[in-house]
Every structure is written in C-alpha cells, then in structure tokens.
C-alpha cells in the first residue's frame, strides 16, 4: 500500500486502554491522527468542535475510545460524566454525519441492569448507575444523529500495567497472603488488544473496502467481548494461576464489599451478531488473559 492510499483515522482517547491498543493494531495500515487530553479536553464542547473543524484534512473515519470510566466517582461527578460520555459524543457523531464518514464508538455492559445472563443487542437497556446512564445517552445520541456508526459494547476491559482489576490483583498479591474477592457478579473480562484487533479487522476488511452505502448496511450496535464468562473471584484465581502467584483467594458476596455505584449482577454479552456479521472467531477470555500475561509479564 503506498502512502497516498493510506486512509486517515482520528482516534480520541489514545492514552486509554482501548485507545492505546487501537494505535498498536491500526498503525501499520492506516494514518493515525492521535488525540489525547493534551490536544483537547473533550469536556469542553466548544474546544472539541473547534478542534474537529480545524483539521487540515477530513479523516476517513473517527474512533472515539475516550470516556469517563471512573464508575464510582461518576455518582458524584454526574455533569462531567454526562458531558464526556454523552455531549462530546454527540459533537463527534454530528461531525461524522456532516462529513459523511463512519464513526466508531465504544459502550458498555453497564447499560443493562444485570438480570439476564446473555444480553443481545436488541435487549432493552436499564442502567443501574450514572456511568451506565450516560453511556446509554451517548449511544442514543449517535443513533439519533445517525452517521454510519458502529457502537461496540464491551465489558471488564483490561490491559497490562494500567488501572484495572488485573493490575489491582497483581499489586495486592505483593503484600497479602489472602485476598477476598466478590463472587456474585458475573461478566466477561476483555483484553483491550482483543477489542482493538477486532475493530481493526472490521475497519480493514469492511469499512475501508466497501462503498459508503454498503457500509451503512452494517451500521448499529455490536457486542464486542471475549467468549465465556466468569465472576470477579474466579477471574482473580485465573490471574494468579497464569501469573504463577501462590495466594489464597476467598469468594465473598458483593454485600460485604459495598461500592458507591451499583453494578449489574449478570451482564454477559452475547457475541453471535458480531461473529456472524463479520465472519470472525473471538478468543475465550482465559486464552486472551494468558496471552496478555505472556506478552507483558
Ligand atoms: N474499562 C472498562 O472496564 C470498560 C468496560 C466496558 C466498556 N468500556 C468502554 O470502553 C471504552 C474504552 O475504555 P478504556 O478502558 O480504554 O478507558 P480508559 O482506559 O479509562 O481510557 C479513557 C480515555 O479517555 C480519556 N478522557 C477521559 N476524559 C477526558 C477528557 N475530558 N478529555 C480528553 N480525554 C479524556 C482519558 O484520558 P486520560 O488518560 O488523560 O485520563 C483516557 O485516555 C470506553 O468507551 C468505555 O466506556 C470500558
């Protein structure tokens, strides 16, 4: 592929888990315009609009991997969380609609209340916390504005060496012989590289190879998580098994570990739609975790 043929992608949130993995997954074949907090604070809607409208080029695609992800803090910072997860998303979607380019955005299993253990894309959301509510509003804003869009709902995202459950467990194991972990909340841990590689595959094999009208036929919400499911306690046990750490993990009910934000009990996302639509396989969460630890640990 010569340089002139390379498509340009603006990625918001390149310092985050998914944003960073997207840069790794996409840089070989595309021209990435990375945007982080250093370039713009997306909670300043006016500055975001100015930034978008002042690019020298019109990109071929925008990916938004930025978000307000501090689930517990969000219960107090409601307005800020709403601006970042909803209002700024609306601005990005409008820009994409006006420029007639596709928009990729990420959302969450926390749009659901967790009464079901196998959510498909047509199930009705009912978020339990502020983070989930604002993420749902962001999804709805995109759908209303209706650029050609791909909303990938994911869950329990981790990457090595970042602020997440995996790092918290590895850190705790350095100072403790026994760890208590909640065992009555179920979901699917998903490595940010899995999300990024599948996103890159869809971009390179569909979005950038088909005509705009054809891509529009693929528009919509897709669950994008690893295969399989677990609870936080069994997830912790797997982390220690794969990292060769000898430590006792004791399961406790979530009632014994109260958090400011309510979390869904069963928020397992069904991945049949993305697998069938794009003809792909998705790794089991245990295999992805093993690979992540193998790659970085
Ligand atoms: N993490 C999870 O467990 C999880 C679960 C389900 C869905 N998701 C969704 O997956 C997507 C990616 O999540 P992630 O885990 O990669 O999140 P992350 O690691 O928290 O990254 C979010 C990024 O957004 C940036 N950001 C936040 N506020 C900003 C602001 N005001 N201005 C500019 N940038 C700002 C952050 O910048 P700084 O680095 O400068 O703070 C960070 O780089 C999000 O849509 C999230 O809702 C995540």
Coordinates of C-alpha atoms and ligand atoms in Angstrom, one line a residue:
X1 CA 0.0 0.0 0.0
X2 CA 1.6 3.3 -0.9
X3 CA 1.4 6.3 1.4
X4 CA -1.2 8.1 -0.7
X5 CA -3.6 5.2 -0.3
X6 CA -3.4 5.1 3.4
X7 CA -6.7 6.1 5.0
X8 CA -6.7 8.6 7.9
X9 CA -8.3 7.8 11.2
X10 CA -8.8 10.3 14.1
X11 CA -8.6 8.3 17.4
X12 CA -9.8 10.1 20.5
X13 CA -8.5 8.7 23.8
X14 CA -5.2 7.3 22.7
X15 CA -3.8 7.2 26.2
X16 CA -6.6 4.9 27.4
X17 CA -6.5 1.1 27.4
X18 CA -8.5 0.7 24.2
X19 CA -7.2 3.8 22.5
X20 CA -3.6 2.7 23.1
X21 CA -4.3 -0.8 21.8
X22 CA -6.0 0.7 18.7
X23 CA -2.9 2.6 17.9
X24 CA -0.9 -0.6 18.0
X25 CA -3.4 -2.5 16.0
X26 CA -4.0 0.1 13.3
X27 CA -0.8 2.0 12.7
X28 CA 0.7 -0.4 10.1
X29 CA -2.0 0.1 7.5
X30 CA -3.6 3.5 8.3
X31 CA -2.5 7.0 9.0
X32 CA -3.5 7.7 12.6
X33 CA -4.2 11.1 14.0
X34 CA -3.9 10.5 17.7
X35 CA -5.9 12.8 20.1
X36 CA -5.4 12.8 23.8
X37 CA -6.2 15.1 26.7
X38 CA -3.1 17.0 25.7
X39 CA -4.7 18.0 22.4
X40 CA -8.2 18.7 23.8
X41 CA -10.2 18.3 27.0
X42 CA -13.4 16.8 25.5
X43 CA -15.5 18.1 28.4
X44 CA -15.1 21.5 26.7
X45 CA -17.6 21.1 23.9
X46 CA -16.6 24.3 22.2
X47 CA -13.0 23.4 22.1
X48 CA -13.8 20.0 20.8
X49 CA -15.9 21.5 17.9
X50 CA -13.1 23.9 17.1
X51 CA -10.5 21.1 17.0
X52 CA -12.7 19.0 14.7
X53 CA -13.4 21.8 12.3
X54 CA -9.8 22.9 12.2
X55 CA -8.2 19.7 11.0
X56 CA -6.2 20.2 7.8
X57 CA -7.8 17.1 6.3
X58 CA -11.2 15.4 6.5
X59 CA -10.4 11.9 8.0
X60 CA -11.8 8.7 6.6
X61 CA -13.1 7.6 10.0
X62 CA -13.3 8.8 13.6
X63 CA -12.9 6.4 16.5
X64 CA -13.9 7.5 20.0
X65 CA -12.1 5.5 22.6
X66 CA -12.2 8.3 25.2
X67 CA -14.8 8.1 28.0
X68 CA -15.4 9.0 31.6
X69 CA -14.8 5.5 33.1
X70 CA -14.5 6.1 36.8
X71 CA -17.7 4.3 37.6
X72 CA -17.8 5.1 41.4
X73 CA -16.6 8.7 41.1
X74 CA -19.3 9.3 38.4
X75 CA -22.0 9.0 41.1
X76 CA -20.8 12.4 42.4
X77 CA -19.5 13.9 39.1
X78 CA -22.7 13.5 37.2
X79 CA -22.5 16.5 34.9
X80 CA -18.9 15.9 34.0
X81 CA -19.6 12.3 33.3
X82 CA -22.6 13.2 31.1
X83 CA -20.7 15.8 29.1
X84 CA -17.8 13.3 28.3
X85 CA -20.0 10.2 27.7
X86 CA -22.9 11.9 26.0
X87 CA -22.5 15.5 24.9
X88 CA -19.0 15.2 23.4
X89 CA -20.0 12.0 21.7
X90 CA -22.9 13.9 20.1
X91 CA -20.5 16.5 18.7
X92 CA -18.3 13.8 17.2
X93 CA -21.3 12.0 15.7
X94 CA -22.6 15.3 14.2
X95 CA -19.2 16.0 12.6
X96 CA -19.2 12.4 11.1
X97 CA -22.7 12.9 9.8
X98 CA -21.8 16.2 8.2
X99 CA -18.6 14.9 6.6
X100 CA -20.3 11.7 5.6
X101 CA -17.7 9.5 7.3
X102 CA -18.2 6.5 9.6
X103 CA -18.0 6.8 13.4
X104 CA -16.8 4.0 15.8
X105 CA -17.7 4.3 19.4
X106 CA -17.4 2.0 22.5
X107 CA -20.1 1.4 25.1
X108 CA -20.6 -0.9 28.0
X109 CA -22.4 -3.9 29.6
X110 CA -23.4 -1.4 32.3
X111 CA -26.2 -0.1 30.1
X112 CA -28.0 -3.2 31.4
X113 CA -29.4 -3.9 34.9
X114 CA -27.9 -7.4 35.1
X115 CA -31.0 -9.5 35.4
X116 CA -30.1 -11.5 32.3
X117 CA -27.0 -13.7 31.7
X118 CA -27.0 -13.4 27.9
X119 CA -27.7 -9.9 26.6
X120 CA -28.1 -9.5 22.8
X121 CA -28.1 -6.2 21.0
X122 CA -31.9 -6.0 20.9
X123 CA -32.4 -6.4 24.7
X124 CA -33.7 -3.2 26.4
X125 CA -31.1 -1.4 28.5
X126 CA -31.8 -0.3 32.0
X127 CA -28.6 1.1 33.6
X128 CA -28.2 1.0 37.4
X129 CA -25.6 3.7 37.7
X130 CA -24.6 7.2 36.4
X131 CA -21.8 5.8 34.2
X132 CA -24.2 3.3 32.6
X133 CA -26.9 6.0 32.1
X134 CA -24.5 8.5 30.5
X135 CA -23.1 5.8 28.2
X136 CA -26.6 4.9 27.1
X137 CA -27.4 8.5 26.4
X138 CA -24.2 8.6 24.3
X139 CA -25.4 5.5 22.3
X140 CA -28.8 7.1 21.8
X141 CA -27.3 10.4 20.6
X142 CA -25.3 8.6 17.9
X143 CA -28.4 6.6 16.8
X144 CA -30.5 9.8 16.6
X145 CA -27.9 11.7 14.6
X146 CA -27.3 8.5 12.6
X147 CA -24.0 8.8 11.0
X148 CA -22.7 5.5 9.6
X149 CA -21.9 4.1 13.0
X150 CA -20.5 1.1 14.9
X151 CA -21.2 1.1 18.6
X152 CA -19.1 -1.7 20.2
X153 CA -20.4 -2.7 23.7
X154 CA -17.6 -4.2 25.7
X155 CA -17.0 -5.2 29.4
X156 CA -14.5 -5.7 32.2
X157 CA -11.7 -4.2 30.0
X158 CA -8.0 -4.7 31.0
X159 CA -4.6 -4.2 29.6
X160 CA -1.3 -4.9 31.3
X161 CA 0.1 -2.2 33.7
X162 CA -2.9 0.0 33.7
X163 CA -5.5 0.9 36.3
X164 CA -7.9 -2.1 36.3
X165 CA -8.8 -5.3 38.2
X166 CA -5.8 -7.2 36.8
X167 CA -3.3 -4.7 38.0
X168 CA -5.1 -4.3 41.3
X169 CA -4.8 -8.1 41.9
X170 CA -1.2 -8.3 40.9
X171 CA -0.4 -5.4 43.2
X172 CA -2.3 -6.8 46.2
X173 CA -0.6 -10.1 45.8
X174 CA 2.7 -8.4 46.7
X175 CA 1.6 -7.5 50.2
X176 CA -1.0 -10.1 51.1
X177 CA -1.3 -13.9 51.6
X178 CA -5.1 -13.9 51.2
X179 CA -7.4 -11.8 49.1
X180 CA -11.2 -11.5 49.4
X181 CA -13.0 -11.0 46.1
X182 CA -16.7 -10.7 45.1
X183 CA -18.1 -13.9 43.7
X184 CA -21.7 -12.9 42.8
X185 CA -21.2 -10.5 39.9
X186 CA -20.8 -12.2 36.5
X187 CA -19.4 -10.8 33.3
X188 CA -16.6 -11.3 30.7
X189 CA -13.0 -9.9 31.1
X190 CA -11.9 -8.5 27.8
X191 CA -8.3 -7.6 26.8
X192 CA -8.1 -4.2 25.1
X193 CA -6.0 -5.8 22.4
X194 CA -8.9 -8.2 21.6
X195 CA -11.2 -5.2 21.2
X196 CA -8.6 -3.3 19.1
X197 CA -7.7 -6.2 16.8
X198 CA -11.3 -7.0 16.0
X199 CA -12.0 -3.3 15.4
X200 CA -9.0 -3.1 13.1
X201 CA -10.2 -6.2 11.2
X202 CA -13.7 -4.7 10.7
X203 CA -12.1 -1.4 9.6
X204 CA -9.7 -3.0 7.1
X205 CA -12.0 -5.8 5.8
X206 CA -15.3 -3.9 5.7
X207 CA -15.3 -0.2 6.4
X208 CA -12.4 0.7 4.2
X209 CA -13.1 -1.8 1.4
X210 CA -16.8 -1.2 0.8
X211 CA -18.7 1.8 -0.6
X212 CA -20.2 4.2 1.9
X213 CA -23.8 3.0 1.1
X214 CA -22.8 -0.6 1.7
X215 CA -21.1 0.2 5.0
X216 CA -24.3 1.8 6.2
X217 CA -26.0 -1.6 6.0
X218 CA -23.6 -2.7 8.8
X219 CA -24.3 0.3 11.0
X220 CA -25.5 -0.4 14.5
X221 CA -24.7 -1.8 17.9
X222 CA -22.5 -4.9 18.4
X223 CA -21.4 -6.7 21.5
X224 CA -17.6 -7.0 21.4
X225 CA -16.3 -9.0 24.4
X226 CA -14.3 -12.2 24.8
X227 CA -16.1 -15.5 24.7
X228 CA -17.1 -17.1 28.0
X229 CA -17.9 -15.6 31.4
X230 CA -16.8 -15.7 35.0
X231 CA -17.2 -13.8 38.3
X232 CA -14.6 -11.5 39.8
X233 CA -13.4 -14.1 42.3
X234 CA -12.7 -16.8 39.6
X235 CA -11.2 -14.2 37.4
X236 CA -8.7 -13.3 40.2
X237 CA -7.9 -17.0 40.6
X238 CA -7.1 -17.3 36.9
X239 CA -4.9 -14.2 37.1
X240 CA -2.8 -15.8 39.9
X241 CA -2.7 -19.2 38.2
X242 CA -1.5 -17.8 34.9
X243 CA 1.0 -15.4 36.6
X244 CA 2.3 -18.3 38.8
X245 CA 1.5 -16.5 42.0
X246 CA 0.6 -18.6 45.1
X247 CA -2.1 -16.8 47.1
X248 CA -5.4 -17.7 48.7
X249 CA -8.4 -16.2 47.1
X250 CA -11.7 -16.2 49.1
X251 CA -15.0 -15.5 47.5
X252 CA -17.4 -13.0 49.2
X253 CA -20.8 -11.7 48.4
X254 CA -20.9 -8.1 47.0
X255 CA -22.9 -7.1 50.1
X256 CA -19.7 -7.5 52.0
X257 CA -17.9 -5.1 49.6
X258 CA -20.1 -2.1 49.2
X259 CA -19.2 0.4 46.4
X260 CA -20.7 3.8 45.7
X261 CA -22.1 2.7 42.3
X262 CA -24.5 -0.3 41.9
X263 CA -23.2 -2.9 39.5
X264 CA -25.2 -5.4 37.3
X265 CA -25.2 -9.0 38.6
X266 CA -25.2 -10.8 35.3
X267 CA -24.1 -8.7 32.4
X268 CA -22.8 -11.3 29.9
X269 CA -23.0 -10.0 26.4
X270 CA -23.9 -12.4 23.6
X271 CA -21.4 -12.2 20.7
X272 CA -23.2 -14.1 18.0
X273 CA -24.1 -11.0 16.0
X274 CA -20.6 -9.7 15.5
X275 CA -19.3 -13.2 14.8
X276 CA -21.9 -13.9 12.1
X277 CA -21.9 -10.4 10.5
X278 CA -18.1 -10.2 10.1
X279 CA -17.4 -13.9 9.9
X280 CA -14.9 -14.0 12.8
X281 CA -14.0 -16.1 15.8
X282 CA -13.4 -14.5 19.2
X283 CA -10.9 -15.7 21.8
X284 CA -12.1 -17.2 25.1
X285 CA -11.4 -14.8 28.0
X286 CA -9.0 -17.2 29.7
X287 CA -6.9 -17.6 26.5
X288 CA -6.8 -13.8 26.0
X289 CA -5.7 -13.3 29.6
X290 CA -3.0 -15.9 29.3
X291 CA -1.7 -14.2 26.1
X292 CA -1.7 -10.8 27.8
X293 CA 0.3 -12.0 30.8
X294 CA 2.6 -14.0 28.5
X295 CA 3.2 -10.9 26.3
X296 CA 3.9 -8.4 29.1
X297 CA 4.6 -10.2 32.4
Ligands
LIG1 N1 -12.7 -0.1 31.4 C1 -13.7 -0.9 31.3 O1 -13.8 -1.9 32.1 C2 -14.8 -0.8 30.3 C3 -15.9 -1.6 30.4 C4 -16.9 -1.5 29.5 C5 -16.8 -0.5 28.5 N2 -15.8 0.3 28.4 C6 -15.7 1.3 27.4 O2 -14.6 1.1 26.5 C7 -14.1 2.4 26.1 C8 -12.6 2.4 26.4 O3 -12.4 2.3 27.8 P1 -11.0 2.2 28.4 O4 -11.0 1.1 29.4 O5 -9.9 2.2 27.3 O6 -11.0 3.6 29.2 P2 -9.8 4.3 29.9 O7 -8.6 3.5 29.9 O8 -10.3 5.0 31.1 O9 -9.5 5.5 28.8 C9 -10.4 6.5 28.6 C10 -9.6 7.7 27.9 O10 -10.5 8.8 27.9 C11 -9.7 9.9 28.1 N3 -10.5 11.0 28.7 C12 -11.4 11.0 29.7 N4 -11.8 12.2 30.0 C13 -11.3 13.0 29.0 C14 -11.4 14.4 28.8 N5 -12.2 15.2 29.5 N6 -10.7 14.9 27.7 C15 -9.9 14.1 27.0 N7 -9.7 12.8 27.2 C16 -10.4 12.3 28.2 C17 -8.7 9.5 29.2 O11 -7.7 10.4 29.2 P3 -6.6 10.5 30.4 O12 -5.8 9.2 30.2 O13 -5.8 11.7 30.1 O14 -7.4 10.5 31.7 C18 -8.3 8.1 28.7 O15 -7.2 8.2 27.9 C19 -14.9 3.5 26.8 O16 -16.0 3.9 25.9 C20 -15.5 2.7 28.0 O17 -16.8 3.3 28.4 C21 -14.7 0.2 29.3

